[in-house]
Amino acid sequence: PAYKRVYDALTGYMFLEGIADNLSADLYPHFRKVHDFIERERGRRADSLVLVHCAAGISRSSTLCCAHLMLSRNIQFGTALALVQAARPICMPNAAFQGQLLRLEAELGLPPTKNATSAGELSAFLDDILLRNRGDGIGDDDDDDDDDDDDDDDDDDDD
């Protein structure tokens, strides 16, 4: 992309190209490289900050921030996620990235994140929290769902 050429000239810039935000994407191989980069850049000056971003600022960047916190502070995924969400509440790694962070947690010899015995259970737990925080009504049981079911039944009879 054109913007990449601009950043190539900058020092203190890392670009991870071609990593989608989907369930087949693998950020795990980049965890230590990104962590090392952040540590190196933060060590340049006492007041230095590092911006970690992705297209939406929800999943990929939060995953890398969680991994960095886990590696630098030797903390569990759940604790790292809470710290990231305290700074940016919409952050939520997708289910695949959550599994990769749990893998890192195990690799670091940390006890499993509380309330999660598997990536799937953690994903369901975090999805539930995300839906409650979004307040978008997904999963709400209301009378509209019953009306929709009746409409669907009528459509089936017409076929």
Backbone as CSV, one residue per row, in Angstrom:
resi,resn,N_x,N_y,N_z,CA_x,CA_y,CA_z,C_x,C_y,C_z
1,PRO,0.819,-1.201,0.000,0.000,0.000,0.000,0.861,1.262,0.000
2,ALA,0.308,2.327,-0.506,1.045,3.586,-0.625,1.511,4.110,0.729
3,TYR,0.661,4.004,1.755,1.046,4.540,3.059,2.231,3.795,3.646
4,LYS,2.423,2.542,3.275,3.540,1.773,3.811,4.872,2.394,3.395
5,ARG,4.962,2.915,2.175,6.209,3.535,1.713,6.590,4.722,2.598
6,VAL,5.608,5.475,3.045,5.880,6.617,3.918,6.482,6.131,5.225
7,TYR,5.902,5.092,5.799,6.362,4.607,7.094,7.687,3.862,7.011
8,ASP,8.011,3.309,5.850,9.282,2.606,5.713,10.465,3.523,6.006
9,ALA,10.304,4.810,5.725,11.384,5.765,5.944,11.523,6.151,7.414
10,LEU,10.534,5.862,8.203,10.566,6.230,9.614,11.331,5.201,10.430
11,THR,12.048,5.680,11.415,12.630,4.749,12.376,11.592,4.519,13.456
12,GLY,11.670,3.416,14.097,10.719,3.130,15.158,9.345,2.763,14.650
13,TYR,9.289,2.112,13.508,8.004,1.714,12.939,8.068,0.247,12.552
14,MET,7.057,-0.501,12.924,6.950,-1.908,12.534,5.607,-2.096,11.850
15,PHE,5.621,-2.778,10.730,4.398,-3.020,9.969,4.243,-4.524,9.776
16,LEU,3.166,-5.086,10.282,2.868,-6.499,10.073,1.857,-6.575,8.935
17,GLU,2.299,-7.051,7.812,1.467,-7.039,6.610,0.731,-8.364,6.415
18,GLY,-0.488,-8.256,5.930,-1.231,-9.430,5.503,-1.835,-10.267,6.613
19,ILE,-2.062,-9.696,7.772,-2.679,-10.451,8.863,-4.137,-10.024,8.968
20,ALA,-5.009,-10.930,8.611,-6.443,-10.646,8.646,-6.975,-10.800,10.067
21,ASP,-8.149,-10.262,10.276,-8.835,-10.436,11.559,-9.909,-11.494,11.348
22,ASN,-9.461,-12.743,11.311,-10.404,-13.850,11.154,-9.890,-15.052,11.938
23,LEU,-10.679,-16.103,11.945,-10.360,-17.256,12.794,-9.201,-18.101,12.286
24,SER,-8.746,-17.861,11.049,-7.601,-18.624,10.553,-6.296,-17.828,10.651
25,ALA,-6.374,-16.581,11.051,-5.175,-15.747,11.175,-4.355,-16.172,12.396
26,ASP,-3.036,-16.059,12.262,-2.144,-16.475,13.342,-1.199,-15.333,13.709
27,LEU,-1.455,-14.721,14.833,-0.574,-13.668,15.350,0.509,-14.227,16.273
28,TYR,0.338,-15.453,16.724,1.254,-16.042,17.703,2.731,-15.914,17.302
29,PRO,3.095,-16.207,16.046,4.512,-16.096,15.679,5.076,-14.676,15.802
30,HIS,4.217,-13.684,15.893,4.656,-12.291,15.966,4.728,-11.753,17.395
31,PHE,4.220,-12.503,18.368,4.133,-11.997,19.738,5.476,-11.505,20.268
32,ARG,6.497,-12.323,20.189,7.795,-11.951,20.773,8.487,-10.863,19.958
33,LYS,8.327,-10.906,18.642,8.921,-9.875,17.788,8.307,-8.503,18.111
34,VAL,6.997,-8.452,18.258,6.325,-7.193,18.600,6.711,-6.756,20.013
35,HIS,6.743,-7.694,20.937,7.155,-7.379,22.315,8.565,-6.785,22.326
36,ASP,9.496,-7.427,21.619,10.873,-6.928,21.572,10.931,-5.527,20.962
37,PHE,10.146,-5.302,19.910,10.098,-3.986,19.276,9.598,-2.927,20.265
38,ILE,8.509,-3.222,20.958,7.946,-2.267,21.922,8.962,-1.965,23.021
39,GLU,9.599,-2.994,23.547,10.602,-2.792,24.604,11.762,-1.934,24.101
40,ARG,12.232,-2.218,22.888,13.343,-1.458,22.316,12.953,0.015,22.124
41,GLU,11.774,0.251,21.564,11.340,1.633,21.318,11.084,2.381,22.623
42,ARG,10.518,1.723,23.599,10.260,2.377,24.891,11.565,2.667,25.624
43,GLY,12.594,1.892,25.338,13.884,2.093,25.987,14.702,3.224,25.394
44,ARG,14.278,3.764,24.265,15.050,4.840,23.617,15.066,6.120,24.444
45,ARG,13.922,6.442,25.054,13.798,7.643,25.889,12.867,7.324,27.043
46,ALA,13.061,8.025,28.139,12.227,7.770,29.323,10.759,8.090,29.075
47,ASP,10.479,9.057,28.199,9.094,9.472,27.967,8.492,8.880,26.688
48,SER,9.137,7.881,26.118,8.660,7.356,24.838,7.384,6.528,25.004
49,LEU,6.544,6.626,24.006,5.302,5.864,23.930,5.300,5.098,22.624
50,VAL,4.549,4.020,22.575,4.432,3.222,21.362,2.955,3.092,21.031
51,LEU,2.606,3.407,19.796,1.235,3.260,19.322,1.106,1.917,18.620
52,VAL,0.161,1.115,19.056,-0.135,-0.164,18.409,-1.532,-0.018,17.827
53,HIS,-1.650,-0.216,16.523,-2.962,-0.017,15.906,-3.218,-1.037,14.805
54,CYS,-4.478,-1.194,14.487,-4.919,-2.001,13.353,-6.079,-1.245,12.713
55,ALA,-6.712,-1.831,11.737,-7.767,-1.121,11.002,-8.919,-0.692,11.901
56,ALA,-9.403,-1.572,12.742,-10.564,-1.256,13.578,-10.194,-0.941,15.027
57,GLY,-9.008,-1.328,15.442,-8.600,-1.069,16.820,-9.326,-1.917,17.840
58,ILE,-9.753,-3.096,17.435,-10.533,-3.952,18.335,-9.830,-5.271,18.622
59,SER,-9.405,-5.983,17.601,-8.948,-7.356,17.792,-7.437,-7.539,17.638
60,ARG,-6.887,-7.219,16.473,-5.467,-7.483,16.243,-4.574,-6.662,17.164
61,SER,-4.819,-5.368,17.234,-3.968,-4.523,18.085,-4.113,-4.894,19.557
62,SER,-5.332,-5.207,19.978,-5.514,-5.579,21.389,-4.832,-6.907,21.696
63,THR,-4.822,-7.814,20.733,-4.129,-9.092,20.918,-2.641,-8.858,21.130
64,LEU,-2.052,-8.014,20.292,-0.621,-7.740,20.418,-0.305,-6.999,21.713
65,CYS,-1.183,-6.105,22.130,-0.979,-5.410,23.415,-1.073,-6.385,24.584
66,CYS,-2.040,-7.294,24.522,-2.159,-8.317,25.578,-0.904,-9.173,25.631
67,ALA,-0.426,-9.608,24.462,0.777,-10.443,24.421,1.963,-9.692,25.018
68,HIS,2.109,-8.425,24.661,3.215,-7.625,25.212,3.121,-7.533,26.733
69,LEU,1.932,-7.243,27.239,1.763,-7.145,28.696,2.045,-8.482,29.377
70,MET,1.593,-9.558,28.777,1.838,-10.884,29.353,3.333,-11.167,29.422
71,LEU,4.049,-10.833,28.349,5.480,-11.095,28.300,6.271,-10.150,29.200
72,SER,5.883,-8.894,29.249,6.665,-7.925,30.025,6.367,-7.973,31.519
73,ARG,5.140,-8.346,31.876,4.748,-8.349,33.295,4.509,-9.744,33.860
74,ASN,4.628,-10.749,32.999,4.384,-12.135,33.405,3.000,-12.280,34.050
75,ILE,1.983,-11.789,33.337,0.609,-11.830,33.840,-0.262,-12.686,32.938
76,GLN,-1.364,-13.142,33.492,-2.313,-13.976,32.762,-3.029,-13.168,31.683
77,PHE,-3.571,-13.892,30.705,-4.317,-13.261,29.627,-5.473,-12.422,30.158
78,GLY,-6.249,-12.952,31.082,-7.401,-12.215,31.609,-7.004,-10.889,32.239
79,THR,-5.883,-10.874,32.943,-5.389,-9.644,33.564,-4.921,-8.661,32.497
80,ALA,-4.198,-9.177,31.501,-3.725,-8.320,30.410,-4.904,-7.711,29.657
81,LEU,-5.918,-8.515,29.382,-7.093,-8.007,28.665,-7.796,-6.928,29.480
82,ALA,-7.903,-7.120,30.779,-8.541,-6.112,31.634,-7.768,-4.790,31.579
83,LEU,-6.441,-4.854,31.557,-5.631,-3.639,31.463,-5.834,-2.942,30.120
84,VAL,-5.853,-3.725,29.056,-6.055,-3.155,27.719,-7.443,-2.532,27.621
85,GLN,-8.446,-3.241,28.120,-9.812,-2.721,28.053,-10.012,-1.502,28.953
86,ALA,-9.227,-1.377,30.006,-9.317,-0.180,30.847,-8.908,1.057,30.047
87,ALA,-7.969,0.879,29.119,-7.525,1.986,28.276,-8.414,2.163,27.051
88,ARG,-8.947,1.063,26.527,-9.787,1.095,25.317,-10.852,0.015,25.459
89,PRO,-12.005,0.368,25.972,-13.042,-0.618,26.316,-13.533,-1.505,25.170
90,ILE,-13.414,-1.054,23.921,-13.930,-1.883,22.819,-12.972,-2.995,22.409
91,CYS,-11.801,-3.044,22.994,-10.826,-4.077,22.628,-11.348,-5.465,22.964
92,MET,-11.228,-6.365,21.996,-11.647,-7.748,22.201,-11.000,-8.631,21.128
93,PRO,-9.969,-9.391,21.488,-9.383,-10.321,20.526,-10.432,-11.317,20.030
94,ASN,-10.354,-11.676,18.748,-11.294,-12.683,18.252,-10.969,-14.033,18.893
95,ALA,-11.830,-15.006,18.683,-11.690,-16.304,19.359,-10.355,-16.978,19.057
96,ALA,-9.889,-16.885,17.818,-8.609,-17.505,17.461,-7.459,-16.821,18.200
97,PHE,-7.499,-15.503,18.244,-6.444,-14.772,18.942,-6.488,-15.038,20.445
98,GLN,-7.680,-15.202,20.993,-7.804,-15.554,22.411,-7.115,-16.889,22.672
99,GLY,-7.337,-17.844,21.789,-6.688,-19.144,21.926,-5.177,-19.028,21.865
100,GLN,-4.676,-18.161,20.994,-3.238,-17.951,20.880,-2.676,-17.301,22.147
101,LEU,-3.442,-16.406,22.741,-3.013,-15.784,24.003,-3.044,-16.788,25.154
102,LEU,-4.004,-17.690,25.134,-4.027,-18.758,26.142,-2.827,-19.686,25.967
103,ARG,-2.445,-19.917,24.724,-1.251,-20.726,24.448,-0.017,-20.039,25.029
104,LEU,0.081,-18.726,24.846,1.196,-17.968,25.419,1.165,-18.043,26.941
105,GLU,-0.018,-17.921,27.506,-0.185,-18.015,28.959,0.379,-19.346,29.470
106,ALA,0.042,-20.440,28.798,0.539,-21.764,29.193,2.051,-21.855,29.002
107,GLU,2.535,-21.301,27.895,3.971,-21.321,27.616,4.756,-20.573,28.693
108,LEU,4.165,-19.522,29.224,4.814,-18.744,30.284,4.711,-19.426,31.647
109,GLY,3.984,-20.541,31.705,3.837,-21.277,32.954,2.893,-20.620,33.934
110,LEU,1.990,-19.805,33.415,1.029,-19.108,34.273,-0.198,-19.973,34.497
111,PRO,-0.865,-19.813,35.624,-2.110,-20.561,35.828,-3.143,-20.115,34.796
112,PRO,-4.040,-21.001,34.400,-5.040,-20.637,33.388,-5.871,-19.441,33.834
113,THR,-6.240,-18.619,32.864,-7.092,-17.470,33.147,-8.345,-17.935,33.862
114,LYS,-8.701,-17.240,34.937,-9.879,-17.586,35.732,-11.116,-17.638,34.838
115,ASN,-11.992,-18.581,35.121,-13.244,-18.777,34.389,-13.034,-19.325,32.988
116,ALA,-11.833,-19.799,32.676,-11.602,-20.337,31.340,-10.762,-21.599,31.430
117,THR,-11.296,-22.692,30.973,-10.524,-23.927,30.934,-10.156,-24.290,29.509
118,SER,-10.692,-23.569,28.547,-10.337,-23.797,27.147,-10.556,-22.502,26.383
119,ALA,-9.970,-22.424,25.210,-10.153,-21.227,24.385,-11.619,-21.017,24.061
120,GLY,-12.340,-22.099,23.811,-13.762,-21.984,23.489,-14.564,-21.428,24.641
121,GLU,-14.279,-21.903,25.853,-14.994,-21.398,27.024,-14.647,-19.938,27.275
122,LEU,-13.371,-19.581,27.096,-12.982,-18.192,27.283,-13.666,-17.309,26.245
123,SER,-13.711,-17.784,25.009,-14.364,-17.016,23.955,-15.823,-16.758,24.287
124,ALA,-16.524,-17.785,24.736,-17.936,-17.622,25.097,-18.077,-16.659,26.272
125,PHE,-17.183,-16.780,27.243,-17.203,-15.899,28.412,-16.991,-14.443,27.998
126,LEU,-15.982,-14.200,27.159,-15.683,-12.839,26.734,-16.741,-12.299,25.777
127,ASP,-17.272,-13.152,24.899,-18.352,-12.721,24.006,-19.561,-12.276,24.806
128,ASP,-19.866,-12.992,25.878,-20.994,-12.623,26.730,-20.767,-11.243,27.346
129,ILE,-19.552,-11.003,27.814,-19.223,-9.695,28.385,-19.323,-8.615,27.316
130,LEU,-18.793,-8.892,26.133,-18.831,-7.918,25.049,-20.263,-7.567,24.674
131,LEU,-21.118,-8.561,24.547,-22.507,-8.305,24.175,-23.218,-7.496,25.244
132,ARG,-22.951,-7.799,26.504,-23.579,-7.030,27.582,-23.096,-5.585,27.571
133,ASN,-21.816,-5.386,27.263,-21.268,-4.029,27.251,-21.726,-3.231,26.038
134,ARG,-21.965,-3.906,24.920,-22.410,-3.209,23.710,-23.851,-2.773,23.828
135,GLY,-24.666,-3.559,24.532,-26.066,-3.198,24.710,-26.836,-3.120,23.415
136,ASP,-26.478,-3.982,22.463,-27.145,-3.897,21.171,-28.345,-4.816,21.059
137,GLY,-28.669,-5.502,22.130,-29.863,-6.332,22.123,-29.668,-7.705,21.530
138,ILE,-28.476,-8.020,21.048,-28.250,-9.349,20.501,-28.416,-10.362,21.613
139,GLY,-29.192,-11.366,21.361,-29.398,-12.414,22.345,-30.481,-12.105,23.344
140,ASP,-31.100,-10.931,23.240,-32.196,-10.602,24.148,-33.405,-11.449,23.805
141,ASP,-34.094,-11.909,24.814,-35.347,-12.616,24.602,-36.463,-11.601,24.699
142,ASP,-37.086,-11.306,23.585,-38.205,-10.373,23.611,-39.311,-10.898,22.712
143,ASP,-40.422,-10.220,22.744,-41.577,-10.670,21.986,-41.369,-10.563,20.487
144,ASP,-40.446,-9.698,20.051,-40.211,-9.555,18.624,-39.725,-10.858,18.013
145,ASP,-38.923,-11.626,18.769,-38.435,-12.895,18.253,-39.587,-13.843,17.977
146,ASP,-40.581,-13.852,18.884,-41.727,-14.725,18.685,-42.503,-14.318,17.448
147,ASP,-42.647,-13.006,17.229,-43.354,-12.529,16.050,-42.618,-12.942,14.786
148,ASP,-41.270,-12.866,14.827,-40.498,-13.261,13.665,-40.684,-14.738,13.371
149,ASP,-40.752,-15.552,14.424,-40.947,-16.979,14.221,-42.285,-17.242,13.549
150,ASP,-43.333,-16.502,13.965,-44.641,-16.683,13.353,-44.591,-16.309,11.883
151,ASP,-43.866,-15.219,11.571,-43.756,-14.807,10.180,-43.028,-15.867,9.367
152,ASP,-41.981,-16.465,9.964,-41.245,-17.500,9.260,-42.132,-18.699,8.987
153,ASP,-42.988,-19.048,9.961,-43.888,-20.177,9.762,-44.836,-19.903,8.613
154,ASP,-45.332,-18.657,8.519,-46.236,-18.302,7.434,-45.528,-18.421,6.096
155,ASP,-44.242,-17.994,6.066,-43.499,-18.076,4.822,-43.295,-19.525,4.408
156,ASP,-43.071,-20.407,5.386,-42.865,-21.812,5.071,-44.121,-22.431,4.478
157,ASP,-45.308,-21.994,4.961,-46.552,-22.551,4.453,-46.789,-22.154,3.005
158,ASP,-46.285,-20.980,2.611,-46.504,-20.497,1.257,-45.635,-21.229,0.247
159,ASP,-44.526,-21.821,0.688,-43.594,-22.471,-0.243,-44.113,-23.750,-0.781
